[in-house]
Amino acid sequence: MSSSSQHLTNYAAFTRPETGITQIGHLDAKAGTIQPLSLLSGYPIKDLYQVIEAGPSQIVASGSALPLPSVKILAPLVGRDVLAVGKNYMEHAKEFNASGYDSSDKVDKPSHPVIFTKRATSIIADGEDIYLHPKFSKSVDYEGEIGVIVGKVGFRIPKGKAMDYVWGYTIINDMTARERQRDHKQFYIGKSADTFCPMGPVAVPKEALPSVLRVQTHVNGELRQDATTDDLIFDIPTLINTLSEGQTLLPGDVIATGTPAGVGIGRSPPLFLKEGDEITVTIPGIGALHNRVTAVKERLASQSVFNLDNAARSLNGTAGLTMINGKPLHYKRLGLEDKSSVVFVHGLGDTSEYFSPLIANLELQKKASVHLFDFEGHGLSPTHPLSVLSVDSLAEDLAGVFSHAGISESNPGTLIASSFGCLIALRFVLYNPRLVNKLVLLFPPSLPLSEHTRQEWKKRGELVRTLGMGAVVDDIISEGTTRQTRSTEHVAMSAVRLSLLGQDPESFAKACDAFAKVDRDFPLESLNVKTLLISGGGDDICSHGYRGRIRGARDEFKKDLGRWAVFENVKAVSALLTEFGL
């Protein structure tokens, strides 16, 4: 272990309120701080499973320590049921057998380890409340325990090698509804109620702890339980051997090793927990697990099995995004707020950054209020797997951008769109004709989209889903840029390639599907907005469904421009927009 990481052994999971992202840090209870940890590569450690796999030599401090009040401490391990052991301290086995709540084997000392599980949904962190569940139980009891954390995969592990499979330890309070444990003649239901598995506050590797651990439980300051691992009926190697005889143990599995004598049912009469009771379970070297008992409370926080696509760049959709139309989108405003608004819509495989050279060349930030965004799934904007993209949905998002920008019928804006983004812009203008006073369409696709075009983009989406963006980049570049650009404008070609390769494959495929579904023409004849159409190369789009259909539209054909015109020749595009009055 490196000298810089020797003291970083109190591993705690936490979230920062501003991001909600789970991270691992070293908790210093005395100093009241938590030190975020990362791998040597700089990668922030997300959970204890990563700590276990990486090993201590890969773990270092990252940034400054944070004050504990500024973060939320989580249980060190979540997401899996806890493997648990009953009647594993002799004196507790006796008190349990005599209590009348033991419906298992009627002997004080079990012949084999009594194994059960606690449901993962019962796990809570240090400082969280334990709920009494009065409609579920009238006999809620505590059980302070030592939690063993498995460090590597094991099957049929011999006792003699079992400790090699132990990574470390944590603290567990095996809360129990005693009458449920008795009446159901098994332990699972009575021990798996929501909040019935407080765990933490930290997990500590075995190398940082003594070989014999002591567990103590205090209720309202009164010592109730006190024992060590030397008092176990079945020691830790026996438990690991038993559990792995027919099943595989995984790194991060937690084994609650049983509770000592001193629980509530061991008293005469039994003394059960009540609202307001404070329970503290301590293990020297690990710390203290504090929880308070409260009245029942609903725990209906939903957990989705879906994760946002294209979210890594925005820290899982938490950083640098704006809620627009109920979606987290990357949006930014440039220029002067009191000037007329200009909104940009990028195309397929592109981002809002595509327009940066154009904005700079026109010096728009000095004379307009500029609004840029990445449409759903592109650039920095994530997309949810359940979200179905369509031109209509993207047009609704554009409406949200207009609303967020404060553009109104009394103060309409200019709308500039590129490539397939033109379909979004057209749909929006057709629905909201009074919000736009100028419309610029850079290389809009032919209307209506041909069956061949729609099938080609559908196939590209399928190809990207299986082989990634690299499988389609060359074809898109070949058909979207001029021969002159490909042979002489190497910086422009690199910009196009980087834009495409920077897209999230699944999100790009969703957008391909959305545009491939456009099987109808647009009623362009109903548009009554000052419009500039720009096309070039070998694709005179104005003769493919546009010419003469938009009243008063001005069309410009530049043979040296392709569909990535801003990258290919920003000065030529700027000149056309300047002539248009922008």
mmCIF file of C-alpha atoms in Angstrom, residues 13-207:
data_model
loop_
_atom_site.group_PDB
_atom_site.id
_atom_site.type_symbol
_atom_site.label_atom_id
_atom_site.label_comp_id
_atom_site.label_asym_id
_atom_site.label_seq_id
_atom_site.Cartn_x
_atom_site.Cartn_y
_atom_site.Cartn_z
ATOM 1 C CA ALA A 13 -20.302 6.238 0.133
ATOM 2 C CA PHE A 14 -21.738 9.722 -0.260
ATOM 3 C CA THR A 15 -23.476 12.070 -2.644
ATOM 4 C CA ARG A 16 -23.054 15.756 -3.213
ATOM 5 C CA PRO A 17 -26.460 17.483 -3.211
ATOM 6 C CA GLU A 18 -25.557 19.601 -6.233
ATOM 7 C CA THR A 19 -24.945 16.569 -8.466
ATOM 8 C CA GLY A 20 -26.588 13.568 -6.791
ATOM 9 C CA ILE A 21 -23.690 11.423 -8.016
ATOM 10 C CA THR A 22 -22.532 8.647 -5.716
ATOM 11 C CA GLN A 23 -18.861 8.692 -4.808
ATOM 12 C CA ILE A 24 -16.514 7.015 -2.330
ATOM 13 C CA GLY A 25 -14.463 8.945 0.199
ATOM 14 C CA HIS A 26 -12.435 8.492 3.362
ATOM 15 C CA LEU A 27 -14.560 9.524 6.341
ATOM 16 C CA ASP A 28 -12.768 11.232 9.219
ATOM 17 C CA ALA A 29 -15.376 11.343 11.985
ATOM 18 C CA LYS A 30 -13.105 13.252 14.367
ATOM 19 C CA ALA A 31 -12.394 16.009 11.846
ATOM 20 C CA GLY A 32 -15.954 15.974 10.516
ATOM 21 C CA THR A 33 -14.817 15.641 6.902
ATOM 22 C CA ILE A 34 -14.891 13.243 4.000
ATOM 23 C CA GLN A 35 -12.004 13.042 1.552
ATOM 24 C CA PRO A 36 -13.114 12.138 -2.005
ATOM 25 C CA LEU A 37 -11.099 9.292 -3.491
ATOM 26 C CA SER A 38 -10.110 8.426 -7.026
ATOM 27 C CA LEU A 39 -8.029 5.873 -8.864
ATOM 28 C CA LEU A 40 -4.473 6.731 -9.878
ATOM 29 C CA SER A 41 -5.884 7.496 -13.333
ATOM 30 C CA GLY A 42 -7.984 10.286 -11.822
ATOM 31 C CA TYR A 43 -11.255 8.354 -12.247
ATOM 32 C CA PRO A 44 -13.555 9.135 -9.283
ATOM 33 C CA ILE A 45 -14.433 5.951 -7.383
ATOM 34 C CA LYS A 46 -18.195 5.424 -7.591
ATOM 35 C CA ASP A 47 -18.825 2.588 -5.118
ATOM 36 C CA LEU A 48 -17.216 0.097 -2.778
ATOM 37 C CA TYR A 49 -17.343 -2.623 -5.418
ATOM 38 C CA GLN A 50 -14.770 -0.578 -7.353
ATOM 39 C CA VAL A 51 -12.674 -0.123 -4.202
ATOM 40 C CA ILE A 52 -12.594 -3.887 -3.682
ATOM 41 C CA GLU A 53 -11.641 -4.676 -7.277
ATOM 42 C CA ALA A 54 -9.053 -1.914 -7.664
ATOM 43 C CA GLY A 55 -7.159 -2.552 -4.448
ATOM 44 C CA PRO A 56 -5.548 0.005 -2.113
ATOM 45 C CA SER A 57 -2.478 0.638 -4.271
ATOM 46 C CA GLN A 58 -4.718 2.198 -6.933
ATOM 47 C CA ILE A 59 -6.561 4.571 -4.581
ATOM 48 C CA VAL A 60 -5.553 8.161 -3.806
ATOM 49 C CA ALA A 61 -7.095 11.318 -2.389
ATOM 50 C CA SER A 62 -8.763 13.561 -4.947
ATOM 51 C CA GLY A 63 -9.238 17.257 -4.303
ATOM 52 C CA SER A 64 -10.005 18.832 -0.957
ATOM 53 C CA ALA A 65 -11.780 17.180 1.950
ATOM 54 C CA LEU A 66 -15.460 18.115 2.234
ATOM 55 C CA PRO A 67 -17.274 19.024 5.457
ATOM 56 C CA LEU A 68 -19.697 16.237 6.394
ATOM 57 C CA PRO A 69 -22.733 18.578 6.551
ATOM 58 C CA SER A 70 -22.203 19.346 2.848
ATOM 59 C CA VAL A 71 -22.749 15.729 1.724
ATOM 60 C CA LYS A 72 -25.219 12.909 2.284
ATOM 61 C CA ILE A 73 -23.713 9.712 3.671
ATOM 62 C CA LEU A 74 -25.033 6.496 2.120
ATOM 63 C CA ALA A 75 -24.789 2.860 3.157
ATOM 64 C CA PRO A 76 -21.392 1.500 2.064
ATOM 65 C CA LEU A 77 -22.939 -1.308 -0.015
ATOM 66 C CA VAL A 78 -26.385 -1.404 -1.590
ATOM 67 C CA GLY A 79 -28.203 -3.279 -4.321
ATOM 68 C CA ARG A 80 -27.801 -6.844 -3.013
ATOM 69 C CA ASP A 81 -29.574 -8.809 -0.304
ATOM 70 C CA VAL A 82 -27.508 -9.254 2.843
ATOM 71 C CA LEU A 83 -26.545 -12.814 3.773
ATOM 72 C CA ALA A 84 -27.268 -13.193 7.474
ATOM 73 C CA VAL A 85 -26.721 -15.650 10.321
ATOM 74 C CA GLY A 86 -29.046 -16.358 13.240
ATOM 75 C CA LYS A 87 -28.324 -17.722 16.733
ATOM 76 C CA ASN A 88 -24.560 -17.435 16.396
ATOM 77 C CA TYR A 89 -23.624 -16.279 19.921
ATOM 78 C CA MET A 90 -24.245 -18.851 22.659
ATOM 79 C CA GLU A 91 -25.848 -16.527 25.202
ATOM 80 C CA HIS A 92 -28.084 -14.979 22.552
ATOM 81 C CA ALA A 93 -29.111 -18.429 21.308
ATOM 82 C CA LYS A 94 -30.200 -19.213 24.869
ATOM 83 C CA GLU A 95 -32.155 -15.987 25.358
ATOM 84 C CA PHE A 96 -33.804 -16.368 21.957
ATOM 85 C CA ASN A 97 -34.768 -19.986 22.620
ATOM 86 C CA ALA A 98 -36.278 -18.987 25.970
ATOM 87 C CA SER A 99 -38.126 -15.937 24.641
ATOM 88 C CA GLY A 100 -41.024 -17.719 22.965
ATOM 89 C CA TYR A 101 -40.234 -16.001 19.662
ATOM 90 C CA ASP A 102 -37.956 -18.779 18.359
ATOM 91 C CA SER A 103 -39.889 -21.112 16.051
ATOM 92 C CA SER A 104 -36.753 -22.820 14.754
ATOM 93 C CA ASP A 105 -34.850 -25.743 16.258
ATOM 94 C CA LYS A 106 -35.697 -25.993 19.993
ATOM 95 C CA VAL A 107 -32.146 -26.317 21.218
ATOM 96 C CA ASP A 108 -29.885 -23.615 22.570
ATOM 97 C CA LYS A 109 -26.951 -24.379 20.303
ATOM 98 C CA PRO A 110 -27.728 -24.973 16.604
ATOM 99 C CA SER A 111 -25.985 -27.883 14.908
ATOM 100 C CA HIS A 112 -25.493 -25.933 11.678
ATOM 101 C CA PRO A 113 -25.348 -22.215 10.883
ATOM 102 C CA VAL A 114 -28.822 -20.675 10.622
ATOM 103 C CA ILE A 115 -28.749 -18.756 7.324
ATOM 104 C CA PHE A 116 -31.276 -16.242 5.990
ATOM 105 C CA THR A 117 -31.246 -13.073 3.903
ATOM 106 C CA LYS A 118 -32.288 -9.481 4.424
ATOM 107 C CA ARG A 119 -33.791 -7.782 1.384
ATOM 108 C CA ALA A 120 -31.670 -5.093 -0.249
ATOM 109 C CA THR A 121 -34.536 -2.600 0.048
ATOM 110 C CA SER A 122 -34.176 -2.724 3.845
ATOM 111 C CA ILE A 123 -30.684 -1.170 3.760
ATOM 112 C CA ILE A 124 -30.324 2.375 5.081
ATOM 113 C CA ALA A 125 -27.353 4.529 6.033
ATOM 114 C CA ASP A 126 -25.950 5.905 9.232
ATOM 115 C CA GLY A 127 -28.154 8.739 10.471
ATOM 116 C CA GLU A 128 -31.280 7.639 8.630
ATOM 117 C CA ASP A 129 -34.450 6.868 10.564
ATOM 118 C CA ILE A 130 -35.679 3.359 11.344
ATOM 119 C CA TYR A 131 -39.449 3.153 10.863
ATOM 120 C CA LEU A 132 -41.555 1.224 13.361
ATOM 121 C CA HIS A 133 -44.179 -0.005 10.872
ATOM 122 C CA PRO A 134 -47.001 -0.131 13.467
ATOM 123 C CA LYS A 135 -49.338 -1.901 11.020
ATOM 124 C CA PHE A 136 -46.676 -4.536 10.428
ATOM 125 C CA SER A 137 -45.203 -5.151 13.889
ATOM 126 C CA LYS A 138 -45.681 -4.451 17.590
ATOM 127 C CA SER A 139 -42.375 -6.052 18.577
ATOM 128 C CA VAL A 140 -39.540 -4.266 16.785
ATOM 129 C CA ASP A 141 -36.121 -5.213 18.166
ATOM 130 C CA TYR A 142 -32.470 -4.362 17.522
ATOM 131 C CA GLU A 143 -29.479 -6.620 16.823
ATOM 132 C CA GLY A 144 -26.017 -5.095 16.583
ATOM 133 C CA GLU A 145 -23.762 -7.173 14.330
ATOM 134 C CA ILE A 146 -20.400 -7.376 12.612
ATOM 135 C CA GLY A 147 -20.742 -7.380 8.826
ATOM 136 C CA VAL A 148 -18.167 -9.317 6.816
ATOM 137 C CA ILE A 149 -17.495 -8.045 3.285
ATOM 138 C CA VAL A 150 -16.369 -10.600 0.694
ATOM 139 C CA GLY A 151 -13.320 -9.580 -1.326
ATOM 140 C CA LYS A 152 -13.164 -12.034 -4.226
ATOM 141 C CA VAL A 153 -15.191 -14.643 -6.078
ATOM 142 C CA GLY A 154 -15.346 -17.964 -4.280
ATOM 143 C CA PHE A 155 -17.062 -21.339 -4.613
ATOM 144 C CA ARG A 156 -16.669 -24.204 -2.138
ATOM 145 C CA ILE A 157 -14.131 -22.232 -0.137
ATOM 146 C CA PRO A 158 -12.176 -24.335 2.386
ATOM 147 C CA LYS A 159 -12.191 -23.084 5.977
ATOM 148 C CA GLY A 160 -8.416 -22.903 5.958
ATOM 149 C CA LYS A 161 -8.456 -20.374 3.111
ATOM 150 C CA ALA A 162 -11.689 -18.568 3.968
ATOM 151 C CA MET A 163 -10.079 -15.473 5.497
ATOM 152 C CA ASP A 164 -8.301 -14.885 2.180
ATOM 153 C CA TYR A 165 -11.765 -14.162 0.769
ATOM 154 C CA VAL A 166 -12.580 -11.529 3.393
ATOM 155 C CA TRP A 167 -12.017 -7.957 2.199
ATOM 156 C CA GLY A 168 -13.096 -6.190 5.362
ATOM 157 C CA TYR A 169 -15.895 -5.292 7.735
ATOM 158 C CA THR A 170 -18.767 -2.911 8.374
ATOM 159 C CA ILE A 171 -21.418 -2.410 11.071
ATOM 160 C CA ILE A 172 -24.975 -3.737 10.743
ATOM 161 C CA ASN A 173 -28.104 -3.387 12.866
ATOM 162 C CA ASP A 174 -30.207 -6.463 12.052
ATOM 163 C CA MET A 175 -33.579 -4.930 12.928
ATOM 164 C CA THR A 176 -36.319 -7.517 13.503
ATOM 165 C CA ALA A 177 -40.107 -7.726 13.824
ATOM 166 C CA ARG A 178 -40.179 -10.517 16.402
ATOM 167 C CA GLU A 179 -43.752 -11.735 15.980
ATOM 168 C CA ARG A 180 -43.248 -12.000 12.210
ATOM 169 C CA GLN A 181 -40.094 -14.005 12.811
ATOM 170 C CA ARG A 182 -42.068 -16.284 15.138
ATOM 171 C CA ASP A 183 -45.307 -16.654 13.212
ATOM 172 C CA HIS A 184 -43.771 -17.250 9.773
ATOM 173 C CA LYS A 185 -41.304 -19.776 11.206
ATOM 174 C CA GLN A 186 -38.451 -18.216 9.280
ATOM 175 C CA PHE A 187 -36.484 -14.995 9.494
ATOM 176 C CA TYR A 188 -36.795 -13.290 6.094
ATOM 177 C CA ILE A 189 -40.104 -11.412 6.465
ATOM 178 C CA GLY A 190 -39.487 -10.226 10.005
ATOM 179 C CA LYS A 191 -36.037 -8.932 9.123
ATOM 180 C CA SER A 192 -36.606 -7.370 5.684
ATOM 181 C CA ALA A 193 -39.029 -4.529 6.360
ATOM 182 C CA ASP A 194 -38.020 -1.183 4.884
ATOM 183 C CA THR A 195 -35.258 0.487 6.977
ATOM 184 C CA PHE A 196 -34.573 -2.748 8.900
ATOM 185 C CA CYS A 197 -30.922 -2.980 7.805
ATOM 186 C CA PRO A 198 -28.950 0.076 8.916
ATOM 187 C CA MET A 199 -25.370 -0.313 7.660
ATOM 188 C CA GLY A 200 -22.196 1.742 7.912
ATOM 189 C CA PRO A 201 -21.136 4.429 8.272
ATOM 190 C CA VAL A 202 -17.973 3.029 6.700
ATOM 191 C CA ALA A 203 -16.385 -0.160 5.443
ATOM 192 C CA VAL A 204 -12.829 -0.882 6.542
ATOM 193 C CA PRO A 205 -10.380 -3.422 5.057
ATOM 194 C CA LYS A 206 -9.329 -6.215 7.410
ATOM 195 C CA GLU A 207 -5.677 -5.140 7.256
#
